[in-house]
Tab-separated table of C-alpha atoms in Angstrom:
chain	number	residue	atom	x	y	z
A	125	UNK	CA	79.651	-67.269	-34.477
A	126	UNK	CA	79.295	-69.923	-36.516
A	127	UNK	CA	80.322	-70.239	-40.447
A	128	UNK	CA	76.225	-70.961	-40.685
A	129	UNK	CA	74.776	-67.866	-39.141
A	130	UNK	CA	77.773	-66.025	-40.985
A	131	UNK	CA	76.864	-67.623	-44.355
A	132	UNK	CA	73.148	-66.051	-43.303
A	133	UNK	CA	74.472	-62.727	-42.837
A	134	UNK	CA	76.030	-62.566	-45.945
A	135	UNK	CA	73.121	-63.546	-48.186
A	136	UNK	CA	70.541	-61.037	-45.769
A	137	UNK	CA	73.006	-58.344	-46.712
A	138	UNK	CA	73.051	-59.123	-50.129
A	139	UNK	CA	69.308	-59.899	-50.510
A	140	UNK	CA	67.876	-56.619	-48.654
A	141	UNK	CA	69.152	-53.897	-51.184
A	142	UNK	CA	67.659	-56.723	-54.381
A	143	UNK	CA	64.848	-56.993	-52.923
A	144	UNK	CA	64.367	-53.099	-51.953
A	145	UNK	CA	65.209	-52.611	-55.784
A	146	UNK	CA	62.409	-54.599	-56.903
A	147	UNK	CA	59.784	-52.906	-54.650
A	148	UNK	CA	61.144	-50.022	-55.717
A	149	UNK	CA	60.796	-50.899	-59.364
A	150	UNK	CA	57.070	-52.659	-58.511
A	151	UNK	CA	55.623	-50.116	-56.082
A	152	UNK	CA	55.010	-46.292	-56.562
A	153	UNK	CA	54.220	-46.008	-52.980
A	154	UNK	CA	57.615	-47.017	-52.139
A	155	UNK	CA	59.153	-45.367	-54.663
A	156	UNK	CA	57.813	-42.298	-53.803
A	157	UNK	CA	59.175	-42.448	-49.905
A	158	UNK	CA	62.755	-43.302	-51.421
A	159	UNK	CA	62.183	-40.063	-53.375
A	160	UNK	CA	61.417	-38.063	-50.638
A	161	UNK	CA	63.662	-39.268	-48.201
A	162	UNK	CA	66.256	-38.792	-50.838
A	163	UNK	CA	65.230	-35.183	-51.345
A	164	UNK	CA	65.478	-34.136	-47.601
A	165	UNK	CA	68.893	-36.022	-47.088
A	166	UNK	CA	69.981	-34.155	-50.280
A	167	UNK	CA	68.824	-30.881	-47.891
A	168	UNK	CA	70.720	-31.571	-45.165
A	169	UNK	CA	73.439	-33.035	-45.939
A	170	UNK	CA	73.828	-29.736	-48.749
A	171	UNK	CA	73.123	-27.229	-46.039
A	172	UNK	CA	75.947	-29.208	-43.258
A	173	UNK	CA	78.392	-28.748	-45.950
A	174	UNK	CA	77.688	-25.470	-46.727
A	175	UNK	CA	77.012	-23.879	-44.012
A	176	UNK	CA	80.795	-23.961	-42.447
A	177	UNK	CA	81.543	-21.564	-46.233
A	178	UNK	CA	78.625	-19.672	-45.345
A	179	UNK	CA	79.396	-18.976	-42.186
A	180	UNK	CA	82.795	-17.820	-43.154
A	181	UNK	CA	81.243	-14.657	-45.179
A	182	UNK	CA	78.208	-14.343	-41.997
A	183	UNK	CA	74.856	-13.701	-42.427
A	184	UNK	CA	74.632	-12.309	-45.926
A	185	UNK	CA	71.911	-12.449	-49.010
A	186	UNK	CA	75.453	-13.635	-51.309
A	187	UNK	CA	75.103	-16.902	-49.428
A	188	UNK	CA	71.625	-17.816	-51.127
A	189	UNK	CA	73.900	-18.523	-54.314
A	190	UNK	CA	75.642	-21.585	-52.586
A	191	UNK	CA	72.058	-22.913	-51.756
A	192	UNK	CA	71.189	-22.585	-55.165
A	193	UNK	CA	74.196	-24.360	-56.656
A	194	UNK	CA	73.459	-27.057	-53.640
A	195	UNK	CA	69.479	-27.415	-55.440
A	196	UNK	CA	69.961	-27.366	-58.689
A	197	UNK	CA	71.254	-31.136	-59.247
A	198	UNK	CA	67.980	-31.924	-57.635
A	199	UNK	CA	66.216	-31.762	-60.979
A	200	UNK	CA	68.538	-33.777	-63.000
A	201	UNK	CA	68.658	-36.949	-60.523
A	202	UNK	CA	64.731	-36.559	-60.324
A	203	UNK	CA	64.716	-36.150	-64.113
A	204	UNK	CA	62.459	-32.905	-63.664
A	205	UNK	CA	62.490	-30.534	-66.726
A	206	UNK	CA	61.763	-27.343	-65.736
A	207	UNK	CA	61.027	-24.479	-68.554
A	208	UNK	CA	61.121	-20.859	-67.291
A	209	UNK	CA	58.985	-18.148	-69.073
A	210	UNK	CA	59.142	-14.758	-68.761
A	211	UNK	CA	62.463	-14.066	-66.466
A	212	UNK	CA	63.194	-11.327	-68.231
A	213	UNK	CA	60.786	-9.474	-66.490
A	214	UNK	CA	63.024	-9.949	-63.715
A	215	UNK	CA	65.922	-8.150	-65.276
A	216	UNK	CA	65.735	-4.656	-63.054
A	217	UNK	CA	67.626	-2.689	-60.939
A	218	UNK	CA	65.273	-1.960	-58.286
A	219	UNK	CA	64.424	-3.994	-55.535
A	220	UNK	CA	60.501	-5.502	-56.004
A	221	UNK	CA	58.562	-8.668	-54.530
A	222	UNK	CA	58.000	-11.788	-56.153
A	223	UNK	CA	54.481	-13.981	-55.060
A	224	UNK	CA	54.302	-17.586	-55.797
A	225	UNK	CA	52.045	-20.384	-55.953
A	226	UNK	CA	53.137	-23.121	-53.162
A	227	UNK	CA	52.558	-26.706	-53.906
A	228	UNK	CA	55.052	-28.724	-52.349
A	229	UNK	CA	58.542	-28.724	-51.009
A	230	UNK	CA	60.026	-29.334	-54.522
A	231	UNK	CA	58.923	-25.757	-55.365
A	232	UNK	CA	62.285	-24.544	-53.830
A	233	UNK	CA	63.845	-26.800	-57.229
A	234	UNK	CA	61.583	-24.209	-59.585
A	235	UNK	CA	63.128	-21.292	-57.327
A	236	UNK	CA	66.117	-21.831	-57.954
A	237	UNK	CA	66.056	-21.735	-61.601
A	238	UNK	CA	64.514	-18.270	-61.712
A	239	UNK	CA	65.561	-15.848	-58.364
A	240	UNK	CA	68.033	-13.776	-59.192
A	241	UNK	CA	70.799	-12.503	-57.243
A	242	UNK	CA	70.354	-10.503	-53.987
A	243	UNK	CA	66.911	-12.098	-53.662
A	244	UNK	CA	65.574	-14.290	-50.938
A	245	UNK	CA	62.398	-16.027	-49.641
A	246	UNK	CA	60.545	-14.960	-46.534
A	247	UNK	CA	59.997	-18.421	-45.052
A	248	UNK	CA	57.935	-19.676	-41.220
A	249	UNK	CA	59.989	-19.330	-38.234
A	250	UNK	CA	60.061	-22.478	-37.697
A	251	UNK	CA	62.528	-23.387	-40.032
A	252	UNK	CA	64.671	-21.541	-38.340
A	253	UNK	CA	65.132	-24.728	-36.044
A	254	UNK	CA	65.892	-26.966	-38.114
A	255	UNK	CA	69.505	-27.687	-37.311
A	256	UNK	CA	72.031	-27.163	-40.487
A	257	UNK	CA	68.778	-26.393	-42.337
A	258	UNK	CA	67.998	-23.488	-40.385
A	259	UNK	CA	71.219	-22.620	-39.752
A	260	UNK	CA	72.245	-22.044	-43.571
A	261	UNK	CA	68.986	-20.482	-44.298
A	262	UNK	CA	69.482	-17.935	-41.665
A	263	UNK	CA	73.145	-17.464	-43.451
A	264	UNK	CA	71.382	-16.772	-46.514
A	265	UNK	CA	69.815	-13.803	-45.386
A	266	UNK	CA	66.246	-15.515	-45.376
A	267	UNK	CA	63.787	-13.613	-43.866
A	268	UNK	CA	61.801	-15.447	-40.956
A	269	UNK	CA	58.048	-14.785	-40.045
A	270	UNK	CA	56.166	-15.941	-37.290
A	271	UNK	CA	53.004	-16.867	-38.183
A	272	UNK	CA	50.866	-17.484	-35.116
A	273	UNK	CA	52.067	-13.694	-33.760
A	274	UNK	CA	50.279	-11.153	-35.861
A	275	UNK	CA	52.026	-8.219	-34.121
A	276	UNK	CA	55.557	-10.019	-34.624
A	277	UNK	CA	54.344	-10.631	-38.263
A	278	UNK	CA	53.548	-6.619	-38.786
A	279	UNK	CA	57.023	-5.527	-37.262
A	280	UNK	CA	59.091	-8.098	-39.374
A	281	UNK	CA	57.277	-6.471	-42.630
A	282	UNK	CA	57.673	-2.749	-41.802
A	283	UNK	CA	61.321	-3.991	-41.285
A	284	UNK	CA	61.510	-5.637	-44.481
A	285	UNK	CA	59.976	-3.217	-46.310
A	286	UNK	CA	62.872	-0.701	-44.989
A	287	UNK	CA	65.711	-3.078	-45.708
A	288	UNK	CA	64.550	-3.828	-49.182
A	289	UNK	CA	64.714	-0.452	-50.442
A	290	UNK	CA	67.774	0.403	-48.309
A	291	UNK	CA	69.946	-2.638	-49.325
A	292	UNK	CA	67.992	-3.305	-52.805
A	293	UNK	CA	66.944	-6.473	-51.600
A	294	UNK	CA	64.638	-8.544	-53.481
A	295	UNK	CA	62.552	-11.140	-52.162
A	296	UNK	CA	59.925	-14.067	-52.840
A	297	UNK	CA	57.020	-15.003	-50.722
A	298	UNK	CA	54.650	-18.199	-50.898
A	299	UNK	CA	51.383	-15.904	-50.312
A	300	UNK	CA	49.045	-18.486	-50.222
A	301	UNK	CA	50.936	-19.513	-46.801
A	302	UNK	CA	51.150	-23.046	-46.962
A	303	UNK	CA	51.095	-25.817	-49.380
A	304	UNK	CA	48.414	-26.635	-51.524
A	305	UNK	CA	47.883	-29.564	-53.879
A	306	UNK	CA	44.375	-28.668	-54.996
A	307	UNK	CA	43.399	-28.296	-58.569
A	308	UNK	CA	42.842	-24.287	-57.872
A	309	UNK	CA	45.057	-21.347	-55.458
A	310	UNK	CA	44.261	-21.302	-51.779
A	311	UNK	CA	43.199	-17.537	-50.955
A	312	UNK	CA	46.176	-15.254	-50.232
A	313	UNK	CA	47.286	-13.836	-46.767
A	314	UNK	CA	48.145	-9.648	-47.458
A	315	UNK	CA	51.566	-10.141	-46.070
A	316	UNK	CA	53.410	-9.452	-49.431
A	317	UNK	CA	51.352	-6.944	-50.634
A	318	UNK	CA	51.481	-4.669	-47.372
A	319	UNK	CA	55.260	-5.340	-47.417
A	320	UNK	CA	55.009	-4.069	-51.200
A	321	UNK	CA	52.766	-1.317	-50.597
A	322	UNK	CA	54.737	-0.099	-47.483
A	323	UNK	CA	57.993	-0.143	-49.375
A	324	UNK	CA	56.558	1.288	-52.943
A	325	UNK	CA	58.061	-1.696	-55.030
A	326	UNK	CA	56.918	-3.467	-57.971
A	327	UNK	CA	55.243	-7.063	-57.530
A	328	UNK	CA	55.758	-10.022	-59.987
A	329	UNK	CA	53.332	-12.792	-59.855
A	330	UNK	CA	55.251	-16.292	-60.897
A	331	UNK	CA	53.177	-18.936	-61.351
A	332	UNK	CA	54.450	-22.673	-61.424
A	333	UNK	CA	52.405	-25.121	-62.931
A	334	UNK	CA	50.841	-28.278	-61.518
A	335	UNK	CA	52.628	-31.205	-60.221
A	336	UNK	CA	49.746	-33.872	-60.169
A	337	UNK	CA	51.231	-35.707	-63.517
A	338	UNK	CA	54.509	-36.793	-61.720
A	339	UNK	CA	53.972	-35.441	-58.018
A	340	UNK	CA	51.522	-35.954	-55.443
A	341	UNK	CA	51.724	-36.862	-51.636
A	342	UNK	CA	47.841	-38.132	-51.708
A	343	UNK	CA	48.428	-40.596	-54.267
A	344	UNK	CA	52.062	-41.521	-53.520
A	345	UNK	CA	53.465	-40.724	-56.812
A	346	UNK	CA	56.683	-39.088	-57.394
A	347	UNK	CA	58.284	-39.879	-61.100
A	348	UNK	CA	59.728	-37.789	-63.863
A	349	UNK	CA	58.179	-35.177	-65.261
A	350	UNK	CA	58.173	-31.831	-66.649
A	351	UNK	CA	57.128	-28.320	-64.676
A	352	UNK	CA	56.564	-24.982	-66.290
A	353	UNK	CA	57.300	-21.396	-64.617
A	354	UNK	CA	55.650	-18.232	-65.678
A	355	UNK	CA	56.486	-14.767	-64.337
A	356	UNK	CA	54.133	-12.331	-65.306
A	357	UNK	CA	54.434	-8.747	-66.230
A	358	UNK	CA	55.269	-6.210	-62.995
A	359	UNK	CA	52.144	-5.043	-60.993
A	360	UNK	CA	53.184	-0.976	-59.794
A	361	UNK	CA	52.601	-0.185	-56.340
A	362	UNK	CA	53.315	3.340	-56.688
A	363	UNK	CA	51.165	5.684	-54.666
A	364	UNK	CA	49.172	2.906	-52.992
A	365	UNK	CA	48.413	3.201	-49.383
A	366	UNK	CA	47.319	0.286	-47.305
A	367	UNK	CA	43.870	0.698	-47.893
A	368	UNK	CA	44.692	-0.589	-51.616
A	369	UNK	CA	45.979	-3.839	-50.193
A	370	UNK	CA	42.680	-5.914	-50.064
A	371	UNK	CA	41.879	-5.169	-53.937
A	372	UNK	CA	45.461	-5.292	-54.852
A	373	UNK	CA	45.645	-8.904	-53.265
A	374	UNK	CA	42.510	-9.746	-55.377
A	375	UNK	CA	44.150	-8.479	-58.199
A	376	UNK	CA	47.109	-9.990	-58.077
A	377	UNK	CA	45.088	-13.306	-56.980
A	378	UNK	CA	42.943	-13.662	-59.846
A	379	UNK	CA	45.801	-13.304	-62.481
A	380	UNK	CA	47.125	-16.006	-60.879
A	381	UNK	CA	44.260	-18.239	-60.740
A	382	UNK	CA	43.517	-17.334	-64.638
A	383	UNK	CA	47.502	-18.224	-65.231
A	384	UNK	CA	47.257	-21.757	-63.097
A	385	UNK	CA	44.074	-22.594	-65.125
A	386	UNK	CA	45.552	-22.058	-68.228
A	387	UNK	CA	49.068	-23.857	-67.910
A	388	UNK	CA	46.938	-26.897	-66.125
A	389	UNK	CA	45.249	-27.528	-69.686
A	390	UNK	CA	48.658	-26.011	-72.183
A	391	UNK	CA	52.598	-25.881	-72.539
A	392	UNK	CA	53.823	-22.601	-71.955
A	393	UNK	CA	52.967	-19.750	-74.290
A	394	UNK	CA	54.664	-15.763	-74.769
A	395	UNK	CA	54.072	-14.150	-71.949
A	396	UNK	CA	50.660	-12.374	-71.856
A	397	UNK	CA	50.988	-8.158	-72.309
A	398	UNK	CA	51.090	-5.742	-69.111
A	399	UNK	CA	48.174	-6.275	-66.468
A	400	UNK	CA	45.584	-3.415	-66.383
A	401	UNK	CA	46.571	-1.897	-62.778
A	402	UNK	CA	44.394	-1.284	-60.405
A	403	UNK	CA	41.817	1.307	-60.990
């Protein structure tokens, strides 16, 4: 080649990453792709590292601490402050089921901060394909769910709901059932609350505030921002039977929805007294 088309080279190679800097600094749109792309690198380049250590100990809830050490970074290159209120209610023994508000795949950065050990999220089968992804979330003891099968969906809770209680297992479940940017809560599927009915274990609501000031995939904004978590007081399901599910889903719903309004319009406040159970 000539010293002409080298010379070329050179200055394309220097001039792509300048000029992807200044669109970067000049366009949110493309700012906010960077940011995402970033994020699910981060993902799976964490979980091909990992998993090889995981895989070491097998299939085992301990695991879920090396994806939470792989996460937690996450915040500080995003420059996300995240303020937790109320995880004390999460100091127990027992095992019991956490429900949460599901926004967007950086709610897994909000997890992180407040699960506590030997708990893990019940998450869609089809994550379970997802190469090193799936792989190190099996690892981690997460719990998969199909979906589209009701019957396969029933089975996998009665089973939960056995292991929970036998291995005092705690876990977390998006009830809502997919993501939701909307300015309210999507009505909840009963999945969680049949799990916590059938196993007789405490629920706590956690509530994560809303993202639209730094985050939203609509509007192609991703910058740096602040997020606030709230877990609320436990919810018994103590001598409930399945019939109590519907209202107890309602319940639990509507707490939430009161919660989400609130922390839309304030900062985080002491968390609110016991719930009134259900009648």
């Amino acid at each position: 080649s000539s010293p002409g088309s080298t010379m070329e080279l050179v200055l394309l190679v220097l001039l792509l990453p300048m000029a992807a800097l200044l669109l970067y600094q000049r366009s949110a749109a493309f700012q906010y792709f960077c940011k995402v792309a970033f994020f699910n690198i981060w993902i799976v380049t964490m979980a091909t590292v990992l998993s090889p250590f995981a895989a070491l100990r097998g299939r085992c809830v301990e695991n879920m601490r090396l994806l939470r050490a792989a996460i937690r970074p996450l915040k500080h290159l995003y420059d996300i402050k995240i303020q937790v209120c109320g995880s004390e209610h999460l100091n127990i023994e027992e095992p019991y089921v956490i429900v949460c508000n599901h926004q967007a795949s950086l709610d897994i950065m909000g997890m992180v901060e407040v699960i506590p050990d030997r708990c893990v999220p019940i998450a869609k089968k089809e994550l379970m394909y997802m190469g090193t992804v799936g792989l190190a979330c099996w690892l981690s003891g997460i719990i998969f769910i199909n979906r589209q099968n009701t019957g396969d969906a029933i089975n996998v809770i009665s089973q939960t709901a056995e292991t929970i209680r036998r291995e005092n297992l705690r876990v977390l479940i998006f009830p809502e059932g997919t993501r939701n940017q909307h300015k309210s809560i999507l009505p909840f599927k009963r999945g969680a609350f049949h799990l916590a009915v059938q196993a007789q274990v405490p629920i706590f609501p956690m509530v994560i505030s809303p993202y639209w000031d730094f985050f939203s995939s609509k509007d192609k904004k991703f910058t740096s921002g602040m997020c606030t978590i709230r877990v609320l007081p436990r919810i018994e399901t103590q001598g409930l039977s399945p019939k109590d599910v519907p209202g107890l889903t309602e319940t639990v719903r509507n707490i939430m929805v009161d919660v989400f309004s609130e922390m839309s319009a304030s900062h985080c406040k002491d968390p609110r007294p016991e719930h009134p159970l259900l009648p």
